[in-house]
Coordinates of C-alpha atoms in Angstrom, one line a residue:
M1 CA -68.9 -39.5 44.1
N2 CA -66.7 -42.1 45.3
V3 CA -63.3 -41.4 43.5
P4 CA -59.9 -42.1 45.0
H5 CA -58.1 -39.3 47.2
D6 CA -61.2 -37.1 47.0
R7 CA -60.4 -36.1 43.4
A8 CA -64.0 -35.6 42.6
T9 CA -64.6 -33.2 45.5
L10 CA -62.0 -31.0 44.1
V11 CA -63.4 -30.8 40.7
L12 CA -65.6 -27.7 41.0
M13 CA -62.8 -25.8 42.7
L14 CA -60.3 -26.8 40.3
L15 CA -62.4 -26.0 37.3
L16 CA -63.0 -22.4 39.0
A17 CA -59.4 -22.1 39.6
A18 CA -58.5 -23.0 36.1
C19 CA -60.8 -20.8 34.5
G20 CA -60.7 -17.9 37.0
D21 CA -58.4 -15.4 35.3
A22 CA -57.3 -17.4 32.1
P23 CA -56.6 -15.0 29.2
A24 CA -58.8 -14.5 26.2
P25 CA -56.5 -15.4 23.5
L26 CA -57.0 -13.5 20.1
P27 CA -58.6 -15.8 17.7
T28 CA -56.4 -17.0 14.9
A29 CA -57.1 -18.8 11.6
A30 CA -55.6 -22.4 12.1
R31 CA -52.8 -22.7 9.8
I32 CA -51.8 -26.0 11.6
E33 CA -52.3 -29.2 9.8
L34 CA -51.4 -32.7 11.2
A35 CA -52.2 -35.7 8.9
E36 CA -52.5 -39.3 10.3
V37 CA -50.3 -41.5 8.0
G38 CA -49.2 -44.1 10.4
E39 CA -50.8 -47.2 8.6
R40 CA -49.5 -45.8 5.1
A41 CA -46.1 -45.5 6.5
G42 CA -46.0 -49.1 7.5
L43 CA -46.3 -48.6 11.3
T44 CA -48.3 -51.8 12.3
L45 CA -47.3 -52.6 15.9
V46 CA -50.4 -52.8 18.1
Q47 CA -49.8 -51.6 21.6
T48 CA -50.2 -54.5 24.3
S49 CA -50.6 -53.6 27.9
G50 CA -52.1 -56.3 30.3
D51 CA -55.8 -57.3 30.4
P52 CA -58.4 -55.0 28.7
R53 CA -60.1 -54.7 31.9
R54 CA -57.0 -52.9 33.5
W55 CA -57.6 -54.1 37.2
Y56 CA -54.0 -53.7 38.2
I57 CA -51.9 -50.6 37.9
P58 CA -49.1 -51.8 35.5
E59 CA -51.7 -52.4 32.9
S60 CA -52.8 -48.8 32.2
N61 CA -49.3 -47.1 31.9
G62 CA -48.5 -47.8 28.1
T63 CA -45.0 -47.2 26.6
G64 CA -43.3 -44.7 24.3
A65 CA -41.0 -44.5 21.2
A66 CA -37.6 -43.0 20.4
W67 CA -36.3 -41.5 17.1
L68 CA -32.8 -42.4 16.2
D69 CA -30.3 -43.1 13.3
Y70 CA -29.6 -46.4 14.2
D71 CA -27.8 -47.3 10.7
G72 CA -26.0 -44.1 10.2
D73 CA -27.5 -43.2 7.0
G74 CA -28.6 -39.8 7.8
D75 CA -32.2 -40.1 8.4
L76 CA -34.3 -41.1 11.5
D77 CA -35.5 -44.4 12.2
L78 CA -38.0 -45.4 14.8
F79 CA -38.1 -47.9 17.9
I80 CA -41.4 -48.5 19.5
G81 CA -41.6 -50.0 22.7
N82 CA -44.3 -52.5 23.7
G83 CA -45.9 -54.1 26.9
Q84 CA -47.1 -57.7 27.5
R85 CA -50.4 -59.4 28.1
V86 CA -51.4 -60.4 31.5
R87 CA -53.4 -63.5 32.5
Y88 CA -55.6 -63.4 35.7
L89 CA -55.3 -66.6 37.7
D90 CA -57.5 -67.4 40.7
N91 CA -59.7 -64.5 39.9
G92 CA -56.8 -62.1 39.8
A93 CA -55.2 -63.4 43.2
R94 CA -52.0 -64.1 41.0
L95 CA -51.1 -62.5 37.8
E96 CA -49.2 -64.5 35.0
V97 CA -47.2 -62.2 32.3
V98 CA -47.6 -63.5 28.9
R99 CA -44.5 -62.6 26.7
D100 CA -46.0 -63.0 23.4
A101 CA -45.8 -59.2 22.2
R102 CA -42.7 -57.6 20.7
S103 CA -41.2 -54.1 20.6
A104 CA -40.4 -52.9 17.0
L105 CA -37.5 -51.1 15.1
Y106 CA -38.6 -49.6 11.8
R107 CA -35.9 -48.3 9.3
N108 CA -36.7 -45.1 7.5
D109 CA -36.8 -45.9 3.8
G110 CA -37.7 -42.0 2.9
N111 CA -40.9 -40.2 2.1
L112 CA -42.3 -41.4 5.3
R113 CA -42.2 -45.1 4.6
F114 CA -40.8 -47.5 7.1
T115 CA -39.7 -51.2 7.1
D116 CA -39.9 -53.3 10.2
V117 CA -36.2 -54.4 10.6
S118 CA -36.6 -55.8 14.3
A119 CA -35.5 -59.2 13.8
E120 CA -32.4 -58.7 12.0
A121 CA -31.3 -55.6 13.8
G122 CA -31.9 -56.9 17.4
G123 CA -35.1 -54.8 18.2
A124 CA -37.6 -57.6 18.6
R125 CA -37.7 -57.5 22.4
S126 CA -40.2 -59.3 24.6
D127 CA -39.5 -57.0 27.6
W128 CA -42.4 -55.1 29.1
V129 CA -41.0 -51.7 28.0
Q130 CA -42.2 -48.2 29.5
A131 CA -39.4 -45.6 29.1
I132 CA -37.1 -45.4 26.3
A133 CA -33.7 -43.4 26.4
T134 CA -31.4 -43.0 23.5
A135 CA -27.7 -41.8 23.7
D136 CA -24.3 -42.6 22.4
V137 CA -23.3 -44.1 25.7
D138 CA -19.8 -45.3 24.8
N139 CA -19.0 -42.3 22.5
D140 CA -18.3 -44.6 19.4
G141 CA -20.6 -42.5 17.1
D142 CA -23.8 -44.6 17.0
T143 CA -26.8 -44.3 19.1
D144 CA -27.6 -46.8 21.7
L145 CA -30.9 -47.6 23.5
Y146 CA -31.8 -47.8 27.0
L147 CA -35.2 -49.5 27.6
G148 CA -36.7 -48.9 31.1
C149 CA -39.1 -51.8 32.0
I150 CA -41.5 -53.4 34.3
G151 CA -38.8 -55.8 35.4
P152 CA -35.1 -55.7 34.6
D153 CA -34.1 -52.8 32.3
V154 CA -32.0 -53.4 29.2
L155 CA -29.2 -51.7 27.5
L156 CA -29.1 -52.3 23.7
R157 CA -25.5 -51.4 22.4
N158 CA -25.3 -50.5 18.7
D159 CA -22.6 -52.4 17.0
G160 CA -22.6 -51.2 13.6
G161 CA -26.3 -51.0 13.0
R162 CA -27.2 -54.3 15.1
F163 CA -28.4 -54.0 18.6
A164 CA -26.7 -56.5 21.3
D165 CA -27.9 -56.8 24.9
A166 CA -25.0 -55.0 26.9
T167 CA -26.9 -55.0 30.1
A168 CA -24.7 -57.1 32.2
E169 CA -21.2 -55.8 31.0
S170 CA -22.4 -52.3 31.3
G171 CA -23.1 -52.4 35.0
L172 CA -26.6 -51.1 34.5
R173 CA -28.8 -53.2 36.7
N174 CA -32.4 -51.9 37.7
D175 CA -34.9 -54.6 38.4
L176 CA -37.7 -52.2 39.5
W177 CA -40.5 -50.7 37.5
A178 CA -38.7 -47.8 35.5
A179 CA -41.1 -45.1 34.2
G180 CA -38.6 -42.5 33.3
A181 CA -34.9 -42.8 32.2
A182 CA -32.8 -39.9 30.8
F183 CA -28.9 -39.5 30.1
A184 CA -26.8 -36.4 30.8
D185 CA -23.3 -35.8 31.9
V186 CA -24.0 -34.6 35.5
D187 CA -20.1 -34.1 36.3
N188 CA -19.0 -33.0 32.7
D189 CA -16.4 -35.6 32.4
G190 CA -17.1 -36.4 28.9
W191 CA -19.1 -39.6 29.9
L192 CA -22.9 -39.8 30.0
D193 CA -24.6 -40.6 33.2
L194 CA -28.1 -42.3 33.6
Y195 CA -31.0 -41.2 35.9
I196 CA -33.9 -43.7 36.3
A197 CA -37.1 -42.9 37.8
N198 CA -38.9 -45.9 39.2
Y199 CA -42.6 -45.8 39.8
C200 CA -43.8 -48.2 42.5
L201 CA -43.3 -51.8 43.9
F202 CA -45.5 -54.4 42.3
D203 CA -45.3 -58.1 42.6
F204 CA -47.1 -60.1 39.9
E205 CA -47.3 -63.1 42.2
N206 CA -48.7 -61.1 45.1
P207 CA -50.9 -58.2 43.7
P208 CA -52.1 -55.7 46.1
N209 CA -54.9 -56.7 48.5
K210 CA -54.3 -60.3 47.6
G211 CA -55.9 -59.6 44.3
V212 CA -59.2 -57.9 45.6
R213 CA -59.6 -54.9 43.5
N214 CA -60.9 -51.4 44.4
V215 CA -64.4 -50.9 44.0
I216 CA -65.9 -47.6 42.9
K217 CA -69.6 -47.4 42.2
E218 CA -69.8 -51.1 42.2
L219 CA -67.2 -51.4 39.5
E220 CA -63.8 -53.2 40.0
V221 CA -60.8 -50.7 39.0
A222 CA -57.2 -50.8 39.9
W223 CA -55.8 -49.6 43.0
G224 CA -53.9 -46.4 42.5
P225 CA -50.4 -45.3 43.9
E226 CA -49.9 -45.5 47.9
E227 CA -50.8 -41.8 48.3
E228 CA -54.3 -42.3 46.6
N229 CA -55.3 -45.7 48.4
K230 CA -53.9 -44.8 51.7
Q231 CA -53.6 -48.6 52.3
G232 CA -49.8 -49.0 51.5
F233 CA -50.8 -50.7 48.3
N234 CA -48.5 -49.8 45.3
P235 CA -45.5 -48.0 47.5
G236 CA -42.9 -45.9 45.7
A237 CA -39.8 -47.3 44.4
P238 CA -36.3 -45.7 44.7
D239 CA -35.0 -43.9 41.8
V240 CA -31.2 -44.6 40.7
L241 CA -28.4 -42.8 39.3
F242 CA -25.6 -44.5 37.5
L243 CA -22.5 -42.7 36.6
G244 CA -20.6 -43.3 33.3
I245 CA -17.1 -44.4 33.8
G246 CA -15.9 -44.7 30.1
G247 CA -16.5 -47.4 27.4
G248 CA -20.2 -47.9 27.8
K249 CA -19.7 -48.9 31.6
F250 CA -21.5 -47.4 34.7
R251 CA -21.5 -47.6 38.3
E252 CA -24.4 -47.0 40.9
A253 CA -23.8 -43.6 42.8
T254 CA -27.2 -42.6 44.0
A255 CA -26.4 -42.3 47.7
E256 CA -23.0 -40.9 47.1
R257 CA -24.4 -38.0 44.9
G258 CA -27.1 -37.0 47.4
L259 CA -30.1 -38.4 45.5
V260 CA -31.6 -40.8 48.1
L261 CA -34.9 -39.4 49.6
P262 CA -36.0 -40.2 53.2
K263 CA -39.1 -42.0 51.5
A264 CA -39.2 -43.6 47.9
L265 CA -41.6 -41.8 45.9
C266 CA -43.8 -43.2 43.0
S267 CA -42.0 -41.3 40.1
Y268 CA -42.7 -41.1 36.5
A269 CA -40.8 -38.7 34.2
A270 CA -37.3 -37.8 34.9
V271 CA -35.4 -35.0 32.8
F272 CA -32.3 -33.2 32.8
S273 CA -32.0 -29.4 32.4
D274 CA -29.8 -26.6 33.6
I275 CA -32.4 -24.7 35.4
D276 CA -30.3 -22.1 37.0
G277 CA -28.0 -21.3 34.1
D278 CA -24.8 -22.3 35.9
G279 CA -23.3 -24.8 33.5
D280 CA -24.3 -28.2 34.7
Q281 CA -27.2 -30.4 34.4
D282 CA -29.9 -30.4 37.2
I283 CA -32.6 -33.2 37.6
L284 CA -36.4 -32.8 37.8
V285 CA -38.6 -35.6 38.7
G286 CA -42.5 -35.9 38.4
N287 CA -44.0 -37.9 41.2
D288 CA -47.6 -39.3 41.3
M289 CA -49.9 -37.7 44.0
Q290 CA -46.6 -36.5 45.8
P291 CA -44.3 -33.3 45.8
S292 CA -42.2 -33.4 42.6
N293 CA -38.4 -33.3 42.9
L294 CA -35.8 -30.6 41.7
F295 CA -32.1 -31.7 42.4
V296 CA -29.8 -28.9 42.1
N297 CA -26.2 -29.9 40.7
D298 CA -23.4 -28.2 42.8
G299 CA -21.3 -28.4 39.5
R300 CA -19.4 -31.5 40.6
G301 CA -22.4 -33.9 40.2
H302 CA -23.6 -33.7 43.8
F303 CA -27.4 -32.8 44.4
T304 CA -29.5 -31.0 46.8
E305 CA -33.2 -31.5 46.7
E306 CA -34.8 -28.0 46.5
G307 CA -38.3 -28.5 44.7
A308 CA -40.3 -26.9 47.4
A309 CA -37.7 -24.1 48.0
R310 CA -37.9 -23.2 44.2
G311 CA -41.5 -23.3 43.5
F312 CA -41.4 -26.7 41.4
A313 CA -42.7 -29.4 43.9
L314 CA -46.5 -28.3 43.9
G315 CA -49.1 -27.0 41.6
A316 CA -50.6 -23.4 41.4
D317 CA -52.9 -24.2 44.2
G318 CA -50.4 -25.4 46.6
R319 CA -51.0 -29.1 46.3
A320 CA -48.8 -32.0 45.1
T321 CA -50.1 -33.2 41.6
S322 CA -50.5 -36.5 40.0
A323 CA -47.5 -35.7 37.6
M324 CA -46.8 -37.7 34.6
G325 CA -44.8 -36.0 31.9
L326 CA -42.1 -33.2 32.1
V327 CA -41.0 -31.0 29.2
P328 CA -38.3 -28.4 29.7
E329 CA -38.2 -25.5 27.1
D330 CA -37.6 -21.8 27.0
V331 CA -41.3 -21.3 26.2
D332 CA -41.1 -17.4 26.8
F333 CA -37.7 -16.8 25.1
D334 CA -36.0 -15.2 27.9
G335 CA -33.2 -17.8 27.9
D336 CA -33.8 -20.0 30.6
F337 CA -35.8 -23.2 30.8
D338 CA -39.2 -23.5 31.9
M339 CA -41.1 -26.6 32.8
L340 CA -44.5 -28.3 31.7
R341 CA -45.9 -30.8 33.9
T342 CA -48.8 -33.0 32.7
N343 CA -51.1 -34.0 35.5
F344 CA -54.2 -36.3 36.1
D345 CA -57.8 -36.0 35.4
F346 CA -59.4 -33.1 37.5
E347 CA -55.9 -31.4 37.7
P348 CA -54.8 -28.7 35.3
N349 CA -51.6 -29.2 33.9
S350 CA -48.7 -27.1 35.3
L351 CA -46.6 -24.5 33.5
H352 CA -43.6 -23.6 35.7
I353 CA -42.1 -20.3 34.4
N354 CA -38.4 -20.0 35.2
D355 CA -37.3 -16.5 36.8
G356 CA -33.8 -16.8 35.6
T357 CA -32.4 -18.2 38.7
G358 CA -33.9 -21.6 38.8
H359 CA -37.1 -20.6 40.8
F360 CA -40.5 -21.1 39.5
A361 CA -43.9 -20.0 39.5
D362 CA -47.1 -22.0 37.9
R363 CA -48.4 -19.9 35.1
A364 CA -50.5 -22.3 33.3
R365 CA -53.8 -20.7 34.1
P366 CA -52.9 -17.1 32.9
L367 CA -51.1 -18.4 29.9
G368 CA -54.1 -20.6 28.8
L369 CA -52.8 -24.1 29.6
A370 CA -54.8 -24.9 32.7
A371 CA -58.7 -24.8 31.8
G372 CA -58.6 -27.2 28.7
S373 CA -56.6 -29.6 30.8
V374 CA -58.8 -30.1 33.8
D375 CA -60.9 -32.9 32.1
K376 CA -57.8 -34.5 30.7
L377 CA -55.3 -36.9 31.9
G378 CA -51.8 -36.0 30.2
W379 CA -49.1 -38.3 29.6
G380 CA -46.4 -37.4 26.9
A381 CA -46.1 -33.8 25.7
G382 CA -43.8 -31.7 23.6
F383 CA -43.2 -28.2 22.4
F384 CA -42.5 -27.4 18.8
D385 CA -43.1 -24.8 16.1
A386 CA -45.7 -26.4 14.1
E387 CA -46.0 -23.8 11.4
L388 CA -42.4 -22.1 11.8
D389 CA -43.8 -18.8 12.9
G390 CA -41.3 -18.5 15.6
D391 CA -43.5 -19.6 18.6
L392 CA -43.7 -23.0 20.4
D393 CA -46.9 -24.8 20.2
L394 CA -47.8 -27.8 22.4
L395 CA -49.0 -31.1 21.7
I396 CA -50.1 -33.5 24.6
A397 CA -51.0 -37.2 24.8
N398 CA -54.2 -37.8 26.7
G399 CA -55.8 -40.9 28.0
H400 CA -57.2 -42.4 31.2
V401 CA -56.1 -45.1 33.5
Y402 CA -59.5 -46.5 33.9
P403 CA -61.2 -48.1 31.1
Q404 CA -64.4 -47.6 33.4
A405 CA -63.6 -43.9 33.8
K406 CA -67.0 -42.5 32.7
E407 CA -69.0 -45.2 34.8
I408 CA -67.2 -44.1 38.0
G409 CA -67.7 -40.5 37.3
M410 CA -64.5 -39.4 35.9
S411 CA -63.5 -38.3 32.2
G412 CA -63.3 -40.9 29.5
W413 CA -60.8 -43.7 29.0
K414 CA -60.3 -42.4 25.4
M415 CA -59.5 -38.7 25.0
E416 CA -58.4 -36.1 22.6
T417 CA -54.6 -35.6 22.0
Q418 CA -54.5 -31.9 22.3
L419 CA -52.8 -29.2 20.1
Y420 CA -52.2 -25.9 21.8
E421 CA -51.3 -23.1 19.4
A422 CA -49.1 -20.3 20.5
V423 CA -50.9 -17.0 19.8
Q424 CA -50.5 -13.3 20.6
G425 CA -52.6 -12.6 23.8
P426 CA -54.2 -9.1 24.5
S427 CA -51.1 -7.8 26.3
G428 CA -49.0 -8.8 23.3
S429 CA -47.2 -11.8 25.0
V430 CA -47.5 -15.3 23.9
V431 CA -50.4 -17.5 25.4
W432 CA -51.8 -20.7 24.3
L433 CA -55.2 -21.5 22.5
D434 CA -56.6 -25.2 22.4
A435 CA -56.7 -25.4 18.7
T436 CA -57.4 -29.3 18.6
V437 CA -60.8 -28.8 17.0
R438 CA -59.7 -26.3 14.3
V439 CA -56.7 -28.6 13.5
G440 CA -58.7 -31.7 13.1
G441 CA -57.0 -34.3 10.8
G442 CA -54.8 -36.6 12.7
L443 CA -56.1 -35.2 16.0
E444 CA -59.7 -36.3 15.2
G445 CA -61.0 -39.2 17.2
L446 CA -60.4 -40.4 20.8
H447 CA -57.6 -42.6 21.8
S448 CA -55.9 -43.5 25.1
A449 CA -52.6 -42.0 24.2
R450 CA -49.4 -42.4 26.2
G451 CA -46.1 -41.8 24.5
L452 CA -45.1 -38.8 22.2
A453 CA -42.0 -38.6 20.2
L454 CA -41.3 -35.5 18.0
A455 CA -38.9 -35.4 15.0
D456 CA -38.6 -34.1 11.6
A457 CA -39.3 -37.7 10.3
D458 CA -39.2 -36.7 6.6
D459 CA -36.4 -34.1 6.8
D460 CA -38.7 -31.5 5.2
G461 CA -38.0 -28.8 7.9
D462 CA -40.9 -29.2 10.3
I463 CA -41.8 -31.3 13.1
D464 CA -43.8 -34.4 12.8
A465 CA -45.1 -36.5 15.8
L466 CA -45.4 -40.2 16.8
V467 CA -48.1 -41.0 19.3
T468 CA -48.6 -44.4 21.0
D469 CA -52.0 -45.4 21.8
L470 CA -53.1 -48.2 24.1
D471 CA -54.7 -51.3 22.2
E472 CA -54.1 -49.6 18.8
R473 CA -51.2 -49.1 16.2
P474 CA -49.2 -45.7 16.6
R475 CA -50.3 -42.5 14.9
L476 CA -47.7 -41.0 12.8
L477 CA -48.8 -37.3 12.3
E478 CA -47.1 -35.7 9.3
N479 CA -46.7 -31.9 9.6
R480 CA -48.5 -30.4 6.5
S481 CA -49.2 -26.9 8.2
A482 CA -48.9 -23.6 6.1
R483 CA -45.4 -22.2 6.8
G484 CA -45.1 -18.9 8.5
G485 CA -41.4 -18.5 8.4
R486 CA -38.0 -20.0 8.0
W487 CA -36.2 -23.0 10.0
L488 CA -32.7 -24.1 11.1
A489 CA -31.7 -27.5 12.6
V490 CA -28.6 -27.9 14.7
R491 CA -26.9 -31.2 15.0
L492 CA -24.1 -31.4 17.7
E493 CA -20.7 -33.4 17.6
G494 CA -19.1 -33.3 20.9
T495 CA -15.4 -33.9 21.3
R496 CA -14.3 -33.0 24.9
S497 CA -17.9 -33.2 25.9
N498 CA -19.9 -36.2 25.6
R499 CA -20.4 -37.1 21.8
D500 CA -24.1 -36.2 21.7
G501 CA -23.5 -32.9 23.1
I502 CA -26.2 -33.6 25.6
G503 CA -26.5 -30.7 27.8
A504 CA -25.1 -28.0 25.4
V505 CA -27.2 -24.9 25.2
V506 CA -27.7 -23.5 21.6
A507 CA -28.6 -19.8 20.9
V508 CA -29.9 -18.6 17.6
E509 CA -30.3 -14.9 16.8
A510 CA -32.0 -13.8 13.8
G511 CA -34.5 -10.7 12.9
G512 CA -33.8 -9.1 16.2
R513 CA -35.0 -12.1 18.1
A514 CA -33.1 -15.0 20.1
W515 CA -34.2 -18.7 20.6
T516 CA -32.5 -20.9 23.2
R517 CA -32.7 -24.6 23.1
E518 CA -30.9 -27.2 25.4
A519 CA -29.5 -30.5 23.8
R520 CA -31.4 -33.6 25.2
R521 CA -32.8 -36.6 23.8
T522 CA -35.4 -37.5 26.3
A523 CA -38.4 -35.5 27.7
G524 CA -42.1 -35.7 28.1
L525 CA -42.8 -39.2 29.2
Y526 CA -41.3 -42.6 28.0
S527 CA -39.9 -41.0 24.7
S528 CA -36.9 -39.9 23.1
H529 CA -37.0 -37.3 20.3
D530 CA -35.0 -35.9 17.2
P531 CA -31.4 -35.5 18.4
R532 CA -31.3 -32.4 16.1
L533 CA -32.5 -29.0 17.7
H534 CA -35.1 -27.6 15.5
F535 CA -35.8 -24.0 15.4
G536 CA -38.7 -22.1 13.8
L537 CA -37.8 -18.6 13.1
G538 CA -40.6 -16.8 11.5
P539 CA -40.2 -14.7 8.4
V540 CA -36.6 -13.8 8.9
A541 CA -34.3 -12.9 6.0
R542 CA -31.2 -14.2 7.4
I543 CA -29.9 -15.9 10.5
D544 CA -27.3 -13.6 12.3
S545 CA -25.5 -16.2 14.4
V546 CA -25.7 -19.4 16.3
E547 CA -23.7 -19.9 19.6
V548 CA -23.1 -23.2 21.2
R549 CA -22.2 -23.3 25.0
W550 CA -20.7 -27.0 25.3
P551 CA -20.8 -28.9 28.5
S552 CA -17.0 -28.7 28.7
G553 CA -17.2 -25.0 28.9
A554 CA -16.2 -24.5 25.4
R555 CA -18.0 -22.2 23.0
S556 CA -18.7 -22.4 19.3
M557 CA -20.0 -19.4 17.2
V558 CA -21.3 -19.9 13.7
A559 CA -22.0 -16.6 11.9
A560 CA -24.8 -16.4 9.1
P561 CA -25.5 -20.0 8.6
S562 CA -28.1 -20.9 5.9
L563 CA -31.7 -20.8 6.4
D564 CA -33.7 -23.8 5.9
S565 CA -30.6 -26.1 6.5
I566 CA -29.2 -28.6 9.0
L567 CA -26.2 -27.1 10.5
V568 CA -23.6 -29.5 12.0
V569 CA -21.5 -27.9 14.7
E570 CA -18.4 -29.8 16.1
E571 CA -17.0 -28.9 19.4
P572 CA -13.6 -27.1 19.2

């Protein structure tokens, strides 16, 4: 089978590896229900991304979405990115980007109804958007938008509910292809910094191989990243760190902070997490067919790359994966942050379990997350407690990069969006069961999905999901699951730390258990999520305490907050 980088020759081995010692989760009756209500909600934007043939690598990547309260009225609004059309000239020897598509900003009107306010609020952008990062970059109390694009990135500053292009004055200049972007305060000075993961170098005027496409089984398809084609096409682009210096302004500091690699890689997701529990934000980057990076923070905002040494760079079989999305979360409730990595078709997804010191082991196979992902190509993903039973379920957006995937011997262009339910395994510990078919509803049907953004969009106490699908309008998955317990949401207001409290660690104790979350806006791929930290608690009678460890080193303790409520914690 003529598939790039010998992927097909690995299929049988990977299938056997993924299934070899996977657990046999105890069957449960699915209580999870996700209803697709996007059209009724008024979300009409259709995702545009190049030409439908997808002969060139930018055309298959898609975009994401972001939940944010842009107008300060207390509910979550929605920004959805968009790509652009591409016209093939001279049979594809040259490409013309046709900028007739727009991104969209939707105002939340309550009861899962939204109104397009793009024009009046400054959200009708014609950039080719991929990554969307939200944060209060100038600490003025409202949420700004960073758009990572194919082409120059954009900072949209929120001025009282209207967005203005503040890119030039901010000092944020990235003209490369940004596939990932995330804010955090790497030196704990109270100002947010920005890491941008750039994917590859691509020139629309001079596409790879003078526009002559890759041919597999007599079908023309796109050339993949350089590590796949082995001919130097689509080489990696360098990532960038910008340090916040106050007032919404930044300076570039990549080399100064130890983040320049010997060779630029093809990066997708970038996320911040304090993986070693020392009170500062480390950086994790997923790379396509190349080892993933883990940059460890020394506490002063200087970094050392330790991905291989800490067990994060490779998959369980010792090979680099075609990494797409990254999701940090404490999935085993031991107080440290583990990492899900979504991977390419024929590669199982990875679940790197943290040993408490920032060292990882890929445990996707025994925990049930490998076998069901081998024939999927994962993009955005997120952990959330769908039915409020106290455990974390997992939603993954899947879709192929080749519309011709089946014809060339790979899995299909359109795929299921998967829901893995957390269940009790035979040993008594949590494992995951692919419950997609049993859940049905909004997960029925096949799509070429990319972005996934999680939020309690209707403020009813459970988490809903927005999924972006290529060539379609988005899906808004309303959570109608039967509830197995109570909940708490925590909203942070930093004073000495950054206003959003990004990087703070929140621990909730109730019913003899503890839940730990880390404040971040951006995770998975391309998308930003509900700024509130949401805890499903199971059938508890009361909450004992909530502790917040702020980036500044300050601590807040709240005793016995109300169940089923939004708790606002201000930094002392």
